Structure formats: C-alpha cells, structure tokens
Short mmCIF file of C-alpha atoms and ligand atoms in Angstrom, two decimals:
data_model
loop_
_atom_site.label_atom_id
_atom_site.label_comp_id
_atom_site.label_asym_id
_atom_site.label_seq_id
_atom_site.Cartn_x
_atom_site.Cartn_y
_atom_site.Cartn_z
CA MET Z 1 -5.41 18.19 0.53
CA ARG Z 2 -4.47 21.92 0.30
CA ARG Z 3 -4.59 23.98 3.49
CA GLY Z 4 -7.42 26.48 3.92
CA THR Z 5 -7.60 29.77 5.69
CA ASN Z 6 -10.49 30.92 7.97
CA LEU Z 7 -10.40 34.51 6.73
CA PRO Z 8 -13.91 35.24 5.46
CA TRP Z 9 -12.92 37.14 2.29
CA VAL Z 10 -11.40 34.16 0.75
CA GLY Z 11 -14.40 32.05 0.74
CA ASP Z 12 -14.15 30.96 -2.80
CA TYR Z 13 -10.63 29.57 -2.15
CA ASN Z 14 -11.95 27.63 0.80
CA GLN Z 15 -14.86 26.33 -1.14
CA ALA Z 16 -12.39 25.08 -3.82
CA VAL Z 17 -10.30 23.39 -1.00
CA VAL Z 18 -13.38 21.66 0.55
CA LEU Z 19 -14.71 20.63 -2.89
CA ASP Z 20 -11.31 19.14 -3.77
CA GLY Z 21 -11.20 17.30 -0.52
CA ILE Z 22 -14.53 15.67 -1.07
CA ARG Z 23 -13.76 14.89 -4.68
CA ARG Z 24 -10.47 13.15 -3.83
CA HIS Z 25 -11.84 11.38 -0.72
CA PRO Z 26 -15.40 10.28 -1.38
CA GLY Z 27 -17.13 9.33 1.83
CA THR Z 28 -15.16 12.04 3.83
CA SER Z 29 -16.95 13.92 6.66
CA ARG Z 30 -17.21 17.54 7.62
CA THR Z 31 -14.91 16.74 10.62
CA ASP Z 32 -12.37 14.94 8.47
CA LEU Z 33 -12.26 17.89 6.03
CA ALA Z 34 -11.86 20.31 8.91
CA VAL Z 35 -8.83 18.33 10.32
CA ALA Z 36 -7.27 17.96 6.81
CA SER Z 37 -7.80 21.57 5.68
CA GLY Z 38 -7.06 23.46 8.94
CA LEU Z 39 -10.50 25.10 8.65
CA THR Z 40 -12.99 25.19 11.55
CA VAL Z 41 -15.83 22.62 11.50
CA GLN Z 42 -18.25 25.61 11.33
CA THR Z 43 -16.51 26.96 8.28
CA VAL Z 44 -16.52 23.61 6.61
CA SER Z 45 -20.18 23.11 7.50
CA ASN Z 46 -21.12 26.53 5.85
CA ILE Z 47 -19.21 25.68 2.74
CA VAL Z 48 -20.71 22.15 2.46
CA ARG Z 49 -24.07 23.72 2.85
CA ARG Z 50 -23.48 26.00 -0.13
CA LEU Z 51 -22.09 23.10 -2.16
CA LEU Z 52 -25.19 21.01 -1.38
CA ASP Z 53 -27.39 23.94 -2.41
CA ARG Z 54 -25.56 24.12 -5.70
CA GLY Z 55 -26.00 20.46 -6.23
CA LEU Z 56 -22.30 19.80 -6.47
CA VAL Z 57 -22.07 17.35 -3.53
CA GLN Z 58 -24.34 14.97 -1.86
CA GLU Z 59 -24.73 13.41 1.62
CA GLY Z 60 -24.51 9.58 2.10
CA GLU Z 61 -24.85 7.26 4.99
CA THR Z 62 -24.30 8.42 8.43
CA ARG Z 63 -21.83 6.56 10.49
CA ALA Z 64 -20.76 6.96 14.23
CA ARG Z 65 -17.19 8.19 14.90
CA GLY Z 66 -14.98 5.30 15.89
CA GLY Z 67 -17.46 2.64 14.93
CA PRO Z 68 -21.05 1.83 16.14
CA ARG Z 69 -20.30 1.03 19.60
CA SER Z 70 -18.00 4.07 20.40
CA GLY Z 71 -20.84 6.34 21.15
CA GLY Z 72 -19.10 9.09 19.16
CA LYS Z 73 -21.00 11.82 17.34
CA PRO Z 74 -22.30 10.53 14.00
CA ARG Z 75 -20.75 11.76 10.76
CA THR Z 76 -22.44 12.11 7.48
CA ALA Z 77 -20.44 10.88 4.50
CA LEU Z 78 -19.93 13.40 1.62
CA SER Z 79 -19.28 12.84 -2.05
CA VAL Z 80 -19.57 14.74 -5.29
CA ARG Z 81 -22.87 14.35 -6.98
CA PRO Z 82 -22.53 12.36 -10.26
CA GLY Z 83 -23.54 14.50 -13.26
CA ALA Z 84 -23.23 17.77 -11.46
CA ALA Z 85 -20.43 19.06 -13.45
CA LEU Z 86 -18.95 17.49 -16.82
CA ALA Z 87 -16.27 18.37 -19.19
CA VAL Z 88 -15.19 17.11 -22.60
CA GLY Z 89 -11.50 16.43 -23.24
CA LEU Z 90 -10.01 16.33 -26.74
CA GLN Z 91 -6.70 14.97 -27.74
CA PHE Z 92 -5.35 15.75 -31.18
CA GLU Z 93 -2.92 13.22 -32.65
CA ARG Z 94 -1.61 13.04 -36.17
CA GLU Z 95 -3.77 10.12 -37.03
CA HIS Z 96 -6.95 10.68 -34.88
CA VAL Z 97 -8.69 12.71 -32.33
CA ASP Z 98 -9.75 11.23 -29.06
CA ALA Z 99 -12.69 12.70 -27.29
CA VAL Z 100 -13.76 11.85 -23.66
CA LEU Z 101 -16.65 12.98 -21.43
CA LEU Z 102 -15.44 13.22 -17.75
CA ASP Z 103 -17.59 13.55 -14.68
CA LEU Z 104 -16.59 15.59 -11.69
CA ASP Z 105 -16.20 12.37 -9.64
CA GLY Z 106 -13.58 11.07 -12.20
CA THR Z 107 -15.83 8.65 -14.07
CA VAL Z 108 -15.35 8.54 -17.85
CA LEU Z 109 -18.94 8.68 -19.02
CA ASP Z 110 -18.16 8.17 -22.66
CA ALA Z 111 -15.29 8.24 -25.14
CA VAL Z 112 -14.87 8.23 -28.95
CA ARG Z 113 -12.01 8.12 -31.37
CA ARG Z 114 -12.30 9.58 -34.82
CA ARG Z 115 -9.75 8.51 -37.30
CA SER Z 116 -8.59 11.15 -39.92
CA PRO Z 117 -9.49 10.28 -43.43
CA ASP Z 118 -6.05 11.30 -44.72
CA PRO Z 119 -2.59 11.10 -42.98
CA SER Z 120 -2.31 14.88 -42.73
CA PRO Z 121 -5.78 16.25 -42.26
CA SER Z 122 -6.25 19.99 -42.80
CA VAL Z 123 -7.12 22.03 -39.72
CA ARG Z 124 -10.67 22.45 -40.99
CA THR Z 125 -11.19 18.69 -41.37
CA ALA Z 126 -9.65 18.02 -37.82
CA VAL Z 127 -11.89 20.71 -36.27
CA GLU Z 128 -14.89 19.21 -38.02
CA HIS Z 129 -14.10 15.88 -36.68
CA ALA Z 130 -13.44 17.15 -33.19
CA THR Z 131 -16.63 19.14 -33.31
CA GLY Z 132 -18.68 16.08 -34.39
CA ALA Z 133 -17.10 14.10 -31.48
CA VAL Z 134 -17.88 16.83 -28.95
CA ARG Z 135 -21.46 17.12 -30.14
CA GLY Z 136 -21.93 13.45 -29.99
CA LEU Z 137 -20.75 13.20 -26.50
CA VAL Z 138 -22.70 16.21 -25.14
CA ASP Z 139 -25.92 15.38 -26.95
CA GLY Z 140 -25.78 11.82 -25.98
CA CYS Z 141 -25.30 12.36 -22.28
CA ALA Z 142 -27.85 12.54 -19.64
CA HIS Z 143 -26.85 16.00 -18.40
CA PRO Z 144 -25.85 18.15 -21.45
CA ASP Z 145 -26.46 21.36 -19.48
CA ALA Z 146 -23.77 20.28 -16.91
CA VAL Z 147 -20.99 20.32 -19.53
CA LEU Z 148 -18.73 23.22 -18.50
CA GLY Z 149 -16.39 23.33 -21.48
CA VAL Z 150 -13.92 21.59 -23.66
CA GLY Z 151 -10.33 21.01 -22.82
CA VAL Z 152 -7.93 20.50 -25.74
CA ALA Z 153 -4.64 18.76 -25.64
CA VAL Z 154 -2.33 19.42 -28.49
CA PRO Z 155 1.33 18.87 -29.00
CA GLY Z 156 3.53 21.93 -28.38
CA PRO Z 157 4.74 24.32 -28.88
CA LEU Z 158 1.88 26.64 -28.18
CA ASP Z 159 1.58 30.29 -28.58
CA PHE Z 160 -0.79 31.64 -26.02
CA ALA Z 161 -0.20 35.36 -26.76
CA GLY Z 162 -3.44 37.01 -27.52
CA PRO Z 163 -6.18 34.62 -28.51
CA VAL Z 164 -5.18 31.07 -27.72
CA ARG Z 165 -3.24 29.72 -30.68
CA THR Z 166 -1.27 26.69 -31.34
CA SER Z 167 1.71 26.30 -33.77
CA ALA Z 168 2.00 22.62 -32.95
CA ILE Z 169 4.76 21.53 -35.17
CA ASN Z 170 3.85 17.89 -34.87
CA LEU Z 171 0.60 18.66 -36.64
CA PRO Z 172 1.60 19.61 -40.14
CA GLY Z 173 -0.25 22.72 -41.43
CA TRP Z 174 -1.27 23.83 -37.93
CA HIS Z 175 1.19 26.56 -37.56
CA GLY Z 176 -0.37 29.74 -36.19
CA VAL Z 177 -3.88 28.15 -35.95
CA ALA Z 178 -6.12 29.67 -33.30
CA ILE Z 179 -7.56 26.23 -32.35
CA ALA Z 180 -9.34 27.46 -29.24
CA ASP Z 181 -11.16 30.23 -31.26
CA LEU Z 182 -12.24 27.71 -33.98
CA LEU Z 183 -13.52 25.15 -31.46
CA THR Z 184 -15.35 27.84 -29.38
CA THR Z 185 -17.14 28.99 -32.49
CA SER Z 186 -17.92 25.39 -33.74
CA THR Z 187 -18.96 23.81 -30.50
CA GLY Z 188 -20.42 26.83 -28.68
CA LEU Z 189 -18.61 25.90 -25.52
CA PRO Z 190 -15.75 27.60 -23.62
CA VAL Z 191 -12.43 26.05 -24.73
CA LEU Z 192 -9.19 25.59 -22.82
CA VAL Z 193 -5.93 24.55 -24.53
CA GLU Z 194 -3.23 22.64 -22.85
CA ASN Z 195 0.09 21.19 -24.06
CA ASP Z 196 -0.67 17.42 -24.33
CA ALA Z 197 2.01 16.24 -21.92
CA THR Z 198 1.02 18.98 -19.40
CA ALA Z 199 -2.60 17.90 -19.79
CA ALA Z 200 -1.64 14.32 -18.98
CA ALA Z 201 0.16 15.45 -15.95
CA VAL Z 202 -2.86 17.62 -14.81
CA GLY Z 203 -5.07 14.51 -15.31
CA ASP Z 204 -2.74 12.40 -13.16
CA LEU Z 205 -2.86 15.13 -10.48
CA TRP Z 206 -6.68 15.52 -10.75
CA ARG Z 207 -7.26 11.79 -10.16
CA SER Z 208 -4.69 11.35 -7.47
CA PRO Z 209 -5.86 11.02 -3.70
CA ARG Z 210 -2.31 11.84 -2.65
CA VAL Z 211 -1.19 15.44 -2.10
CA GLY Z 212 2.10 17.24 -2.42
CA ARG Z 213 3.32 15.29 -5.37
CA SER Z 214 6.24 16.17 -7.57
CA PHE Z 215 6.58 14.26 -10.82
CA LEU Z 216 7.54 14.35 -14.46
CA HIS Z 217 4.90 13.04 -16.81
CA LEU Z 218 6.64 11.82 -20.10
CA HIS Z 219 4.18 11.59 -23.04
CA VAL Z 220 5.34 9.64 -26.04
CA GLY Z 221 2.91 10.06 -28.93
CA ALA Z 222 3.94 10.85 -32.46
CA GLY Z 223 6.34 13.25 -30.63
CA ILE Z 224 7.80 13.36 -27.18
CA GLY Z 225 6.73 15.88 -24.49
CA GLY Z 226 6.84 16.35 -20.78
CA GLY Z 227 4.66 17.84 -18.06
CA VAL Z 228 6.12 18.85 -14.77
CA VAL Z 229 4.29 19.07 -11.38
CA LEU Z 230 6.11 20.29 -8.30
CA ARG Z 231 4.26 19.93 -4.99
CA ASP Z 232 0.96 19.73 -6.77
CA GLU Z 233 1.64 22.96 -8.69
CA VAL Z 234 1.63 22.44 -12.49
CA VAL Z 235 4.74 24.05 -14.08
CA ARG Z 236 3.63 25.83 -17.29
CA GLY Z 237 6.43 28.32 -17.71
CA GLU Z 238 6.12 31.73 -19.41
CA SER Z 239 3.96 30.60 -22.30
CA GLY Z 240 2.54 27.21 -21.36
CA ASN Z 241 5.45 25.46 -22.97
CA ALA Z 242 7.42 24.19 -20.01
CA GLY Z 243 8.57 20.59 -20.21
CA GLU Z 244 9.45 20.27 -23.84
CA VAL Z 245 11.73 17.42 -23.10
CA GLY Z 246 11.46 16.18 -26.73
CA HIS Z 247 13.70 19.00 -27.88
CA VAL Z 248 16.57 18.43 -25.39
CA VAL Z 249 19.60 17.25 -27.49
CA ALA Z 250 20.07 13.56 -26.74
CA ASP Z 251 22.60 12.96 -29.52
CA PRO Z 252 24.65 15.81 -31.13
CA THR Z 253 25.53 13.53 -33.88
CA GLY Z 254 21.79 12.50 -34.46
CA PRO Z 255 19.36 13.35 -37.24
CA ARG Z 256 18.02 16.91 -37.72
CA CYS Z 257 14.84 17.61 -35.73
CA SER Z 258 11.63 19.31 -37.03
CA CYS Z 259 12.39 22.23 -34.61
CA GLY Z 260 15.61 22.93 -36.53
CA ALA Z 261 18.12 21.64 -34.00
CA THR Z 262 20.12 18.45 -34.37
CA GLY Z 263 19.76 15.26 -32.33
CA CYS Z 264 16.80 16.17 -30.27
CA LEU Z 265 15.23 13.40 -28.10
CA GLU Z 266 12.23 13.44 -30.44
CA ALA Z 267 14.40 13.03 -33.55
CA VAL Z 268 16.26 10.15 -31.94
CA ALA Z 269 13.65 8.24 -29.93
CA ALA Z 270 10.13 9.11 -31.14
CA PRO Z 271 8.36 6.17 -32.71
CA ALA Z 272 8.90 7.53 -36.26
CA ALA Z 273 12.69 7.72 -35.66
CA VAL Z 274 12.72 4.07 -34.32
CA VAL Z 275 10.78 2.68 -37.18
CA ALA Z 276 12.94 4.63 -39.76
CA ARG Z 277 16.11 3.28 -38.31
CA TYR Z 278 14.83 -0.24 -38.32
CA ALA Z 279 13.79 0.05 -41.90
CA ASP Z 280 17.15 1.61 -42.75
CA ARG Z 281 19.06 -1.24 -41.14
CA VAL Z 282 17.06 -4.23 -42.52
CA GLY Z 283 15.83 -2.57 -45.73
CA ALA Z 284 12.36 -1.52 -46.57
CA GLU Z 285 11.46 -4.88 -48.26
CA ALA Z 286 12.49 -6.89 -45.24
CA ALA Z 287 10.71 -4.51 -42.88
CA ARG Z 288 7.50 -4.91 -44.88
CA ALA Z 289 7.96 -8.69 -44.90
CA ALA Z 290 8.26 -8.44 -41.11
CA GLY Z 291 4.75 -6.73 -40.94
CA LEU Z 292 5.68 -3.04 -41.03
CA ARG Z 293 3.71 -0.78 -43.35
CA LEU Z 294 6.12 2.12 -43.34
CA SER Z 295 3.49 4.90 -44.08
CA PRO Z 296 3.32 8.11 -42.05
CA ARG Z 297 -0.01 7.22 -40.65
CA THR Z 298 1.00 3.73 -39.53
CA VAL Z 299 4.02 4.88 -37.50
CA LEU Z 300 2.50 3.97 -34.10
CA ASP Z 301 1.26 0.54 -35.29
CA ASP Z 302 4.64 -0.08 -36.88
CA HIS Z 303 6.35 0.89 -33.61
CA ASP Z 304 4.02 -1.52 -31.78
CA ARG Z 305 5.15 -4.13 -34.32
CA LEU Z 306 8.78 -3.64 -33.53
CA SER Z 307 8.06 -4.42 -29.88
CA LEU Z 308 6.35 -7.67 -30.96
CA LEU Z 309 9.30 -8.47 -33.30
CA ALA Z 310 11.75 -7.74 -30.43
CA GLY Z 311 9.89 -10.02 -28.25
CA ALA Z 312 9.96 -12.82 -30.86
CA GLY Z 313 13.81 -12.62 -31.06
CA ASP Z 314 14.34 -9.96 -33.71
CA ALA Z 315 17.76 -8.52 -32.59
CA VAL Z 316 17.70 -5.33 -34.75
CA ALA Z 317 14.29 -4.41 -33.44
CA ALA Z 318 15.34 -4.98 -29.90
CA ALA Z 319 18.56 -2.93 -30.43
CA GLU Z 320 16.78 0.05 -31.87
CA LEU Z 321 13.97 0.15 -29.24
CA ASP Z 322 16.69 -0.25 -26.58
CA ALA Z 323 18.63 2.62 -28.08
CA ALA Z 324 15.56 4.79 -27.96
CA ALA Z 325 14.82 3.76 -24.45
CA ARG Z 326 18.40 4.71 -23.31
CA ALA Z 327 18.06 8.05 -24.97
CA ILE Z 328 14.73 8.83 -23.23
CA ALA Z 329 16.26 7.55 -19.95
CA ARG Z 330 19.29 10.03 -20.34
CA VAL Z 331 17.00 12.99 -20.82
CA VAL Z 332 14.59 11.92 -17.97
CA VAL Z 333 17.54 11.64 -15.60
CA GLY Z 334 18.62 15.12 -16.61
CA VAL Z 335 15.07 16.53 -15.81
CA VAL Z 336 14.99 14.68 -12.63
CA ASN Z 337 18.32 16.28 -11.67
CA VAL Z 338 16.91 19.80 -12.62
CA VAL Z 339 13.59 19.81 -10.90
CA ASP Z 340 14.05 17.06 -8.17
CA VAL Z 341 10.81 14.99 -8.62
CA SER Z 342 9.99 11.70 -6.87
CA GLU Z 343 7.92 10.06 -9.65
CA VAL Z 344 8.35 9.61 -13.33
CA VAL Z 345 5.04 8.67 -15.11
CA LEU Z 346 5.40 7.21 -18.65
CA GLY Z 347 2.46 7.36 -20.96
CA GLY Z 348 1.21 8.07 -24.52
CA SER Z 349 0.43 5.78 -27.52
CA GLY Z 350 4.12 5.41 -28.35
CA LEU Z 351 4.51 3.44 -25.13
CA ARG Z 352 1.52 1.09 -25.36
CA LEU Z 353 3.86 -1.76 -26.04
CA ALA Z 354 7.35 -0.27 -25.57
CA GLY Z 355 6.48 0.99 -22.09
CA GLU Z 356 8.04 -1.66 -19.98
CA ARG Z 357 11.27 -1.39 -21.98
CA VAL Z 358 11.45 2.30 -21.38
CA ARG Z 359 10.50 1.97 -17.83
CA ALA Z 360 13.38 -0.50 -17.22
CA ALA Z 361 15.88 1.89 -18.91
CA VAL Z 362 14.60 4.83 -16.92
CA ARG Z 363 14.88 2.91 -13.74
CA ALA Z 364 18.48 1.89 -14.61
CA GLY Z 365 19.42 5.46 -15.62
CA LEU Z 366 18.16 6.82 -12.37
CA GLY Z 367 21.05 4.94 -10.60
CA VAL Z 368 23.11 8.11 -11.25
CA ALA Z 369 20.44 10.72 -10.20
CA MET Z 370 21.81 13.25 -7.91
CA THR Z 371 19.05 12.58 -5.40
CA ARG Z 372 19.45 8.88 -5.39
CA GLU Z 373 20.59 8.71 -1.72
CA VAL Z 374 18.05 11.31 -0.60
CA HIS Z 375 14.84 9.88 -1.88
CA PRO Z 376 13.66 7.14 -4.22
CA VAL Z 377 12.19 8.10 -7.61
CA GLU Z 378 9.25 5.86 -8.61
CA VAL Z 379 8.93 5.04 -12.34
CA ARG Z 380 5.55 3.84 -13.51
CA LEU Z 381 3.44 3.48 -16.60
CA GLU Z 382 0.38 5.76 -16.97
CA GLU Z 383 -2.62 3.80 -15.84
CA VAL Z 384 -5.34 5.33 -17.96
CA GLY Z 385 -3.59 4.48 -21.23
CA GLU Z 386 -3.53 6.37 -24.47
CA ARG Z 387 -6.22 8.87 -23.56
CA ALA Z 388 -4.40 10.32 -20.58
CA ALA Z 389 -4.04 13.75 -22.40
CA ALA Z 390 -7.74 13.99 -23.31
CA LEU Z 391 -8.69 13.05 -19.79
CA GLY Z 392 -6.27 15.63 -18.41
CA ALA Z 393 -7.59 18.20 -20.61
CA ALA Z 394 -11.22 17.58 -19.42
CA GLY Z 395 -9.88 17.49 -15.82
CA ALA Z 396 -8.19 20.92 -16.42
CA VAL Z 397 -11.55 22.38 -17.38
CA LEU Z 398 -13.31 21.11 -14.19
CA HIS Z 399 -10.34 22.30 -12.19
CA GLU Z 400 -10.50 25.79 -13.94
CA ALA Z 401 -14.24 26.14 -13.39
CA LEU Z 402 -14.36 24.83 -9.73
CA SER Z 403 -11.05 25.92 -8.21
CA SER Z 404 -10.07 29.45 -7.42
CA THR Z 405 -6.51 28.48 -6.95
CA TRP Z 406 -5.63 27.73 -10.51
CA VAL Z 407 -5.63 29.85 -13.64
CA GLY Z 408 -4.75 27.93 -16.70
CA VAL Z 409 -4.53 29.03 -20.34
CA HIS Z 410 -7.91 29.82 -21.80
CA VAL Z 411 -9.86 31.85 -24.32
CA PRO Z 412 -10.48 35.46 -23.39
CA PRO Z 413 -12.65 36.24 -20.27
CA ARG Z 414 -15.82 36.90 -22.32
CA GLU Z 415 -15.71 33.16 -23.21
CA ILE Z 416 -14.93 31.67 -19.73
CA VAL Z 417 -15.25 32.94 -16.31
CA ILE Z 418 -11.97 33.18 -14.55
CA SER Z 419 -11.92 32.88 -10.91
CA PRO Z 420 -9.35 35.08 -9.04
CA VAL Z 421 -6.22 33.50 -7.72
CA ALA Z 422 -6.34 33.40 -3.83
CA PRO Z 423 -3.93 35.99 -2.38
CA VAL Z 424 -0.87 34.41 -0.67
CA HIS Z 425 -0.20 35.50 2.91
ZN1 LIG P 1 13.86 19.43 -31.73
#
C-alpha cells in the first residue's frame, strides 16, 4: 500500500491510504495497517473510527495475534462495508454500450449491455441508451443513494479543455461532443470521462492487491489503445490522451488511418483491418461462405470467426491474424522500451478469441526488449473480460471520490467534489 504521513494536516490523505489498505486487503487489522502504511497505530485507529462512523468499513471477527495459543493481543479484522459506496461504469463501443454497477469492495453487482439499433448510432441515441442503462442499474439496486457517480470509458482522443468533451474518432459523428455534460444532465449524477484503455488500466490497478506496479494495458476493441501505469501512478499526459499506441506507425507502407497518418497500428492490426485483409485475399464471396458477414457492425464477430477458422486450418485466416499479432507485438516492445514496465496486460473485445495468439507474439517480441536481462516482463490476458474499461471507469469514480491522492478528469467542480492532492514533502 501507499506510505502515509503522521502530520495531522493531511488527515484526508491518510484516510485514503487506510481505506485503500482495507479495501485491497480484506480482513486486515489496525496493526497490519500501521505497519504497512508507516502510520502510528493510534493514527490508524483514529482514522478507522472515522471510517466506521461514516459506514465505509466494518469490523469482523477478532483473532489473536500469532494464533489462538500465542497469547498475543487480539486483532479485529477490517473490511469495507458492502453497499457503502457504489459507482456505475459505462463503456461505449461502436456496436453497443456496456454498463456495470461496481461496489467499493470490488463486487460487480449488476451489468447490462445495450446494443445499438443501427451500426452508427447518433450521439443522442447512444446517450439515451446509456441513460436507460444507468437508470436501470441505479433504480434496481438496494442502495441507490450510495451511487457516487458515473465513469465513462470512450475511445480516444479526448479533448478535456473546458467542459469535458470527447472527439472520439472511433465513434463516427462524435467529434466535439461534450459527453460528460450530456450524461450529467440526463442521469443527474456526476460524470467522469476516461480514455477506454486508461480506464481498463485504472480498473486493473483498483482491483490489484499488489503495490508498486508498472504496466501497459493494451485495449483492442474496434480500435487499439493503451493505458500506462508507472509505480501505481496512472499516466494521463497533458490532456488525458497518453498511451495512444494505436496511432504508432507499425507499417509505413500500410493503409491510411482514420487519424490521417499512414500505417498506424490500428489501421494494420485492429479487427476491422484483419477482417478486410482476409476478405480481400479470399474474395468476399468465399469469406461469406466461411461464415463472415462483412458488415461494419459485425466486425468483432467476424474477427472471432477468423480465429475459429484459423484453428480449423484456414491458412489465410491464420496468416492475417499472425501478421496483426506481430504488428501489435512490435509496438508493444517499443512502448516497453520507452516506459520500462514489468507487465503487459492484453484485453478488449478484439482479443476475446485472438488473445492467446497476440500474447504469444508479444512474448516472443519481448525477447529483444532492452530490459530483458534486468527484469522479466509478464504478459497476460485481462481477467475480467470485455467489460474491463467499464469496470475501470466505475473504479475511477470510487477512486476519485474516496482518495485524496488522485485527481482525474471530470466535469467542473460544481458537479463533483474534487479532493485536494496531498502536498509532496
Ligand atoms: Zn492513426
């Protein structure tokens, strides 16, 4: 866990440190928290009292230190109280919006997916769908008053100047849309917007009992994005757009990208690119005969189909998926060299069947990473599946509301209370 300080004027910071420790380590004790945080037992006890009074944590069974026969002083197990603080996470994709309701203890209480009625829904339609999903989750839960806000994960790039906006180029027609303002008005809840890959990284961080992690979270949905965490700090950059690995040039001779450049990773290796190349090589008729539907809204399903075909011996499907996996691996190795992470997490709906193939390529590619003889780089698939960004966005809301150490990107102060950042000494 993070280190605390015993200076009385940073009580909020210490409170966040202690709450974080209890949340990550259910069953921990005041003494354990004091040892891990560097705070005195008295300071921890005072904070725990306040957290108990606020109903955020609860006491459990008491156990003797070192076991029942040791005669040690008894310790009371602490955990966050289920239902004390909740958040909704939304994840906009081209074909659907996912909504999840997340509890402070990490439990996903409910989840819904609303499919868009047309392949390129208008912003209004998408916001109506999302609002309906949010209302359904909030109204249907046992503690609607405990919902602190809505976290929204959208593909980048985002424009956070002034009111929170997004010009997400992967969602046609969304250029310049103030999504946070729209959703704040329609749901009546504070709204926080996060780049989808960064949101997925925040979620991974939020759920992890480990501390001091440095990792790249590669998110492959309709597009490709990346979230970077260094020593538990989320790297957002100047405008919340750090980690746009999808727009690193992977093949200068490749196709033109939606961003205007040529041969970006996204244009070369995103599901739509792989499906298009396959159809190009075998012909549309043969592709349809092989089970592809070749419509903009079936890209992810078609991409899954290619993995199945490759597994059944279709050499063209295997070759195209492998080419995409190698392109992803090249860019990932570049990022690993630049930011020196020890983990690469691969997730998103574009990897639900192609994940192992990409993981193998990234593992092989890391054989030339600059740090290969200094420390290993673990490569794994995202464990929570396709809703990682929605879960991360919800986790970001809880983090924002309950931690004084992190100020994310959010609607103006009148909409959400921003805790001050703890001074660094
Ligand atoms: Zn691009």
